[in-house]
Amino acid sequence: MDVAEITRTATTSTGERISEDQPAFFHTYEYIRGQKLGVIRLNPTVSSRLATDKVSTSVHPRHLPMLVKPKPWLDYRTGGYLISQNSAMRFKDSAEQQSYLKHASLKGNCELVFAGLDVLGSTPWQINRAIFDVVLEVWNAGYRVGKLPPAEYDQPEPVMPPEAETDIRAKSVWQQRVKAWNAAKANNHSDRCSVNYKIEIARAFLGDTIYFPHNLDFRGRAYPIPPHLSHIGDDLSRGLLKFGEARPLGARGLRWLKIHLANLYGYDKASFDERVEWVMERIESVYDSAERPLTGERWWLKADDPWQCLATCMELRDALSSPDPHLFASALPVHQDGTCNGLQHYAALGGDDRGAQQVNLAATDRPSDVYTHVGNMVEEVLERDAERGEKWAVLLRGKIQRKIVKQTVMTTVYGVTFVGAREQIEKQLKDKKIVEEEECWAAASYLATKVIQCIGDLFSGATAIQNWFSYCARLISKSIPRERLPEAMAEIKKRSAKKKQKIFTLSDTRLKKEQMTSVVWTTSLGLPIVQPYRKVNRKQISTNLQTIYISDPNSPAEVNSMKQASAFPPNFIHSLDATHMMLTALECRTQELTFASVHDSYWTHASTIDKMSEIIRDTFIALHSSDVLKKLDAEFRERYKDYKIPLVSLKNGSLLRGLHALGSRIVVTPQQAKSLDGLRELLEISEEKDTRTTDIDESEVTNVTNLRDELNAQAGAEVDEDGVVVDEDGQKLKDGELRQLMGKFVNVVDLFPPLPEKGSFKVEQIKKSQYFFS
């Protein structure tokens, strides 16, 4: 920081050129989501050099595509790159996940997962030279084309209106617009640097056959290890890549190439025949795009994915111009995408007939569009609210486009919160300029509430399963192994004689410190998944630049029960779609199909799309025919059979009400019920003790009662039956209820809610659905 300097030259308003030595890096602060964060920034001269110089002369990426097939994965630490060591999983600072994977790997339980990674890594790729040439021309020209950022930000800076001098409201609006403009300008520079990486890596591998070694995230989803240029990247990255081997199109392949072009353009909600017809009606524009991409009418730039669209225009032009289009050897990947794949899995899990129809699991003449359907539902709500004079409903009525709600619908099944949904919708409102910049936040807040409400109404089956997932995870994260109960009820530390004493609360015991149980499950391919969310202790460290907080992820820490609960539904669905993808990859290899994937988007040659479509359906049926939820419930009951949950942890309003609504019950005798009055909502009274009666462990009651009396005596506290105790977490308990519940435990498996009732939809019906993946 003190040594690195650079000479910066500028021209004054009088035309005089001046130079000055400045630090190459400088330290500053910025606010992100309300948090003050220290950052190290580059001098503008350094930034400009990085944006224009070849990457290879300034920065050396560690992970690049390979020129030979990756080393097969032999265990969780051996595979991928030939020299650089990588793990088969990105552990996310979780020693627990690493331990589970190591154990499963040594037992040979992960062989199919490793084989799936080998299939993905052995797919050959090449740089699409025709697309690269166009990209390079645009890059050197420096203007904005096809989502490529311009060399200089091309949007005008907001001008301060005259009334801003006297009107504080007008000044605030102008300042907000300037702030947004500065952020967009900074993002443009970041995007420019990222594109430079991609172009230089593509240049380095022109004419070569390359491979992308893969590994997994902690949920089992596969990713290429090279971070900068791969098929999992943006539209530009995908447009720059094609398969390393070509295959004759055939009649069906030529048809699928046309359908693929329509999909990339955004015309993907019509029937297949209509999509083919749509392309042929615009064949002159296709030829013009392929032959004069920058000097013609530039039809391809209006596509949803312009660079992939241009690549497909060129491929289709070459095929149709060849002597026999059916014999044309095509290397262009053609995609089959799931329809909101998370909801597809939920509909299959719950046998949800209504949900299945919305996400194309059921056979239809035309593809269903769940995003448009939700958009229409939201419009109906806005109409009703507008009639009552609701400001935002009046402003937004008639303006709800499909894309505004698409991301929120897509991510709802992956656990998007209200805050996340609001940010997604706010971005769409800004991009489409539907409302003024300064009103986007409030409008997005209103709209996010309505979108989430409509999604819940439409996919009630998915909501029921999500609730089951969440409450099982909350119970697990509050449970304690049976052998740790004495430690859980021990005093956490001796009270200081200097501090003012207080009455006994939960915080005087080690109860919360012993709640360290993560949610763990095993996929159908034998991969163990461990949720890594814990309350890691941070330490404040002073450096020469600033004060920072660091944490040791390997130190024992209690779990974050709310994060465990909210993350489990999306994580489980991610592990499910990752399993489906792996099964499909393995079967494609068996049948000698080239295969690549971007999560729920599966790629192969145009000529083998029909075969891959059949495989996709077979593997989805095989996966869900095993009754996934019942197997998960059985695994939880076996894995956590020796875990206990303290009854006092159930005395939480939302948890108590949620468990009651889902059907959880504690079966007790009338005598036991008298001492569990604080949990009356969960109690089911049985006149006689039988096999249904819940086993209540009271082995620690005496110990915790003695500790309570001792500490209250030290504090000189006397609390009657109606007194209220508030612990350090803000949980309120009447002292009488505290005395009733403290030291009592039940088996956590006895509180797991019953599985949601399954609907009438049969997963085998997807065999007849031509739009399941399309």
JSON list of N, CA and C in Angstrom, two decimals, residues 365-400:
[
{"chain": "A", "resi": 365, "resn": "ASP", "atom": "N", "xyz": [-51.61, -29.58, -24.73]},
{"chain": "A", "resi": 365, "resn": "ASP", "atom": "CA", "xyz": [-51.36, -29.28, -26.13]},
{"chain": "A", "resi": 365, "resn": "ASP", "atom": "C", "xyz": [-50.35, -28.15, -26.29]},
{"chain": "A", "resi": 366, "resn": "ARG", "atom": "N", "xyz": [-50.33, -27.25, -25.31]},
{"chain": "A", "resi": 366, "resn": "ARG", "atom": "CA", "xyz": [-49.42, -26.11, -25.34]},
{"chain": "A", "resi": 366, "resn": "ARG", "atom": "C", "xyz": [-48.69, -26.04, -23.99]},
{"chain": "A", "resi": 367, "resn": "PRO", "atom": "N", "xyz": [-47.50, -25.47, -23.97]},
{"chain": "A", "resi": 367, "resn": "PRO", "atom": "CA", "xyz": [-46.78, -25.38, -22.69]},
{"chain": "A", "resi": 367, "resn": "PRO", "atom": "C", "xyz": [-47.46, -24.41, -21.75]},
{"chain": "A", "resi": 368, "resn": "SER", "atom": "N", "xyz": [-47.56, -24.80, -20.49]},
{"chain": "A", "resi": 368, "resn": "SER", "atom": "CA", "xyz": [-48.07, -23.89, -19.46]},
{"chain": "A", "resi": 368, "resn": "SER", "atom": "C", "xyz": [-46.97, -22.92, -19.08]},
{"chain": "A", "resi": 369, "resn": "ASP", "atom": "N", "xyz": [-47.37, -21.69, -18.76]},
{"chain": "A", "resi": 369, "resn": "ASP", "atom": "CA", "xyz": [-46.41, -20.67, -18.35]},
{"chain": "A", "resi": 369, "resn": "ASP", "atom": "C", "xyz": [-46.80, -20.18, -16.97]},
{"chain": "A", "resi": 370, "resn": "VAL", "atom": "N", "xyz": [-46.15, -20.74, -15.96]},
{"chain": "A", "resi": 370, "resn": "VAL", "atom": "CA", "xyz": [-46.50, -20.41, -14.58]},
{"chain": "A", "resi": 370, "resn": "VAL", "atom": "C", "xyz": [-46.23, -18.95, -14.27]},
{"chain": "A", "resi": 371, "resn": "TYR", "atom": "N", "xyz": [-45.22, -18.36, -14.91]},
{"chain": "A", "resi": 371, "resn": "TYR", "atom": "CA", "xyz": [-44.89, -16.96, -14.62]},
{"chain": "A", "resi": 371, "resn": "TYR", "atom": "C", "xyz": [-45.99, -16.02, -15.12]},
{"chain": "A", "resi": 372, "resn": "THR", "atom": "N", "xyz": [-46.50, -16.29, -16.32]},
{"chain": "A", "resi": 372, "resn": "THR", "atom": "CA", "xyz": [-47.61, -15.49, -16.84]},
{"chain": "A", "resi": 372, "resn": "THR", "atom": "C", "xyz": [-48.85, -15.67, -15.98]},
{"chain": "A", "resi": 373, "resn": "HIS", "atom": "N", "xyz": [-49.08, -16.92, -15.53]},
{"chain": "A", "resi": 373, "resn": "HIS", "atom": "CA", "xyz": [-50.25, -17.20, -14.71]},
{"chain": "A", "resi": 373, "resn": "HIS", "atom": "C", "xyz": [-50.19, -16.42, -13.39]},
{"chain": "A", "resi": 374, "resn": "VAL", "atom": "N", "xyz": [-49.03, -16.42, -12.75]},
{"chain": "A", "resi": 374, "resn": "VAL", "atom": "CA", "xyz": [-48.88, -15.67, -11.50]},
{"chain": "A", "resi": 374, "resn": "VAL", "atom": "C", "xyz": [-49.03, -14.17, -11.78]},
{"chain": "A", "resi": 375, "resn": "GLY", "atom": "N", "xyz": [-48.45, -13.70, -12.90]},
{"chain": "A", "resi": 375, "resn": "GLY", "atom": "CA", "xyz": [-48.60, -12.30, -13.26]},
{"chain": "A", "resi": 375, "resn": "GLY", "atom": "C", "xyz": [-50.06, -11.90, -13.42]},
{"chain": "A", "resi": 376, "resn": "ASN", "atom": "N", "xyz": [-50.85, -12.78, -14.03]},
{"chain": "A", "resi": 376, "resn": "ASN", "atom": "CA", "xyz": [-52.28, -12.50, -14.19]},
{"chain": "A", "resi": 376, "resn": "ASN", "atom": "C", "xyz": [-53.00, -12.50, -12.85]},
{"chain": "A", "resi": 377, "resn": "MET", "atom": "N", "xyz": [-52.61, -13.41, -11.95]},
{"chain": "A", "resi": 377, "resn": "MET", "atom": "CA", "xyz": [-53.20, -13.42, -10.61]},
{"chain": "A", "resi": 377, "resn": "MET", "atom": "C", "xyz": [-52.90, -12.11, -9.88]},
{"chain": "A", "resi": 378, "resn": "VAL", "atom": "N", "xyz": [-51.66, -11.64, -10.00]},
{"chain": "A", "resi": 378, "resn": "VAL", "atom": "CA", "xyz": [-51.28, -10.38, -9.36]},
{"chain": "A", "resi": 378, "resn": "VAL", "atom": "C", "xyz": [-52.09, -9.22, -9.94]},
{"chain": "A", "resi": 379, "resn": "GLU", "atom": "N", "xyz": [-52.29, -9.21, -11.27]},
{"chain": "A", "resi": 379, "resn": "GLU", "atom": "CA", "xyz": [-53.08, -8.15, -11.90]},
{"chain": "A", "resi": 379, "resn": "GLU", "atom": "C", "xyz": [-54.50, -8.11, -11.33]},
{"chain": "A", "resi": 380, "resn": "GLU", "atom": "N", "xyz": [-55.09, -9.28, -11.10]},
{"chain": "A", "resi": 380, "resn": "GLU", "atom": "CA", "xyz": [-56.44, -9.32, -10.52]},
{"chain": "A", "resi": 380, "resn": "GLU", "atom": "C", "xyz": [-56.45, -8.71, -9.12]},
{"chain": "A", "resi": 381, "resn": "VAL", "atom": "N", "xyz": [-55.41, -9.00, -8.34]},
{"chain": "A", "resi": 381, "resn": "VAL", "atom": "CA", "xyz": [-55.31, -8.43, -6.99]},
{"chain": "A", "resi": 381, "resn": "VAL", "atom": "C", "xyz": [-55.16, -6.91, -7.08]},
{"chain": "A", "resi": 382, "resn": "LEU", "atom": "N", "xyz": [-54.33, -6.45, -8.02]},
{"chain": "A", "resi": 382, "resn": "LEU", "atom": "CA", "xyz": [-54.12, -5.01, -8.18]},
{"chain": "A", "resi": 382, "resn": "LEU", "atom": "C", "xyz": [-55.42, -4.30, -8.57]},
{"chain": "A", "resi": 383, "resn": "GLU", "atom": "N", "xyz": [-56.21, -4.95, -9.43]},
{"chain": "A", "resi": 383, "resn": "GLU", "atom": "CA", "xyz": [-57.49, -4.36, -9.84]},
{"chain": "A", "resi": 383, "resn": "GLU", "atom": "C", "xyz": [-58.37, -4.12, -8.62]},
{"chain": "A", "resi": 384, "resn": "ARG", "atom": "N", "xyz": [-58.44, -5.13, -7.74]},
{"chain": "A", "resi": 384, "resn": "ARG", "atom": "CA", "xyz": [-59.29, -5.00, -6.54]},
{"chain": "A", "resi": 384, "resn": "ARG", "atom": "C", "xyz": [-58.75, -3.91, -5.62]},
{"chain": "A", "resi": 385, "resn": "ASP", "atom": "N", "xyz": [-57.41, -3.88, -5.45]},
{"chain": "A", "resi": 385, "resn": "ASP", "atom": "CA", "xyz": [-56.82, -2.86, -4.58]},
{"chain": "A", "resi": 385, "resn": "ASP", "atom": "C", "xyz": [-56.98, -1.46, -5.18]},
{"chain": "A", "resi": 386, "resn": "ALA", "atom": "N", "xyz": [-56.88, -1.36, -6.51]},
{"chain": "A", "resi": 386, "resn": "ALA", "atom": "CA", "xyz": [-57.01, -0.06, -7.15]},
{"chain": "A", "resi": 386, "resn": "ALA", "atom": "C", "xyz": [-58.41, 0.51, -6.97]},
{"chain": "A", "resi": 387, "resn": "GLU", "atom": "N", "xyz": [-59.40, -0.35, -6.98]},
{"chain": "A", "resi": 387, "resn": "GLU", "atom": "CA", "xyz": [-60.77, 0.10, -6.76]},
{"chain": "A", "resi": 387, "resn": "GLU", "atom": "C", "xyz": [-60.95, 0.70, -5.38]},
{"chain": "A", "resi": 388, "resn": "ARG", "atom": "N", "xyz": [-60.11, 0.25, -4.42]},
{"chain": "A", "resi": 388, "resn": "ARG", "atom": "CA", "xyz": [-60.18, 0.79, -3.07]},
{"chain": "A", "resi": 388, "resn": "ARG", "atom": "C", "xyz": [-59.26, 2.01, -2.90]},
{"chain": "A", "resi": 389, "resn": "GLY", "atom": "N", "xyz": [-58.60, 2.40, -4.00]},
{"chain": "A", "resi": 389, "resn": "GLY", "atom": "CA", "xyz": [-57.79, 3.61, -3.95]},
{"chain": "A", "resi": 389, "resn": "GLY", "atom": "C", "xyz": [-56.36, 3.39, -3.50]},
{"chain": "A", "resi": 390, "resn": "GLU", "atom": "N", "xyz": [-55.87, 2.14, -3.46]},
{"chain": "A", "resi": 390, "resn": "GLU", "atom": "CA", "xyz": [-54.48, 1.87, -3.06]},
{"chain": "A", "resi": 390, "resn": "GLU", "atom": "C", "xyz": [-53.53, 2.52, -4.07]},
{"chain": "A", "resi": 391, "resn": "LYS", "atom": "N", "xyz": [-52.63, 3.39, -3.56]},
{"chain": "A", "resi": 391, "resn": "LYS", "atom": "CA", "xyz": [-51.76, 4.19, -4.42]},
{"chain": "A", "resi": 391, "resn": "LYS", "atom": "C", "xyz": [-50.93, 3.33, -5.37]},
{"chain": "A", "resi": 392, "resn": "TRP", "atom": "N", "xyz": [-50.25, 2.31, -4.83]},
{"chain": "A", "resi": 392, "resn": "TRP", "atom": "CA", "xyz": [-49.32, 1.53, -5.65]},
{"chain": "A", "resi": 392, "resn": "TRP", "atom": "C", "xyz": [-50.07, 0.62, -6.63]},
{"chain": "A", "resi": 393, "resn": "ALA", "atom": "N", "xyz": [-51.26, 0.18, -6.24]},
{"chain": "A", "resi": 393, "resn": "ALA", "atom": "CA", "xyz": [-52.06, -0.62, -7.16]},
{"chain": "A", "resi": 393, "resn": "ALA", "atom": "C", "xyz": [-52.48, 0.21, -8.37]},
{"chain": "A", "resi": 394, "resn": "VAL", "atom": "N", "xyz": [-52.86, 1.47, -8.13]},
{"chain": "A", "resi": 394, "resn": "VAL", "atom": "CA", "xyz": [-53.23, 2.36, -9.23]},
{"chain": "A", "resi": 394, "resn": "VAL", "atom": "C", "xyz": [-52.04, 2.59, -10.15]},
{"chain": "A", "resi": 395, "resn": "LEU", "atom": "N", "xyz": [-50.85, 2.76, -9.56]},
{"chain": "A", "resi": 395, "resn": "LEU", "atom": "CA", "xyz": [-49.65, 3.04, -10.35]},
{"chain": "A", "resi": 395, "resn": "LEU", "atom": "C", "xyz": [-49.19, 1.84, -11.17]},
{"chain": "A", "resi": 396, "resn": "LEU", "atom": "N", "xyz": [-49.34, 0.63, -10.60]},
{"chain": "A", "resi": 396, "resn": "LEU", "atom": "CA", "xyz": [-48.79, -0.58, -11.24]},
{"chain": "A", "resi": 396, "resn": "LEU", "atom": "C", "xyz": [-49.81, -1.34, -12.08]},
{"chain": "A", "resi": 397, "resn": "ARG", "atom": "N", "xyz": [-51.08, -0.99, -11.96]},
{"chain": "A", "resi": 397, "resn": "ARG", "atom": "CA", "xyz": [-52.14, -1.72, -12.66]},
{"chain": "A", "resi": 397, "resn": "ARG", "atom": "C", "xyz": [-51.89, -1.72, -14.16]},
{"chain": "A", "resi": 398, "resn": "GLY", "atom": "N", "xyz": [-51.98, -2.93, -14.75]},
{"chain": "A", "resi": 398, "resn": "GLY", "atom": "CA", "xyz": [-51.79, -3.06, -16.19]},
{"chain": "A", "resi": 398, "resn": "GLY", "atom": "C", "xyz": [-50.34, -3.09, -16.64]},
{"chain": "A", "resi": 399, "resn": "LYS", "atom": "N", "xyz": [-49.40, -3.08, -15.69]},
{"chain": "A", "resi": 399, "resn": "LYS", "atom": "CA", "xyz": [-47.97, -3.02, -16.04]},
{"chain": "A", "resi": 399, "resn": "LYS", "atom": "C", "xyz": [-47.20, -4.25, -15.57]},
{"chain": "A", "resi": 400, "resn": "ILE", "atom": "N", "xyz": [-47.91, -5.26, -15.07]},
{"chain": "A", "resi": 400, "resn": "ILE", "atom": "CA", "xyz": [-47.22, -6.44, -14.53]},
{"chain": "A", "resi": 400, "resn": "ILE", "atom": "C", "xyz": [-46.87, -7.38, -15.67]}
]
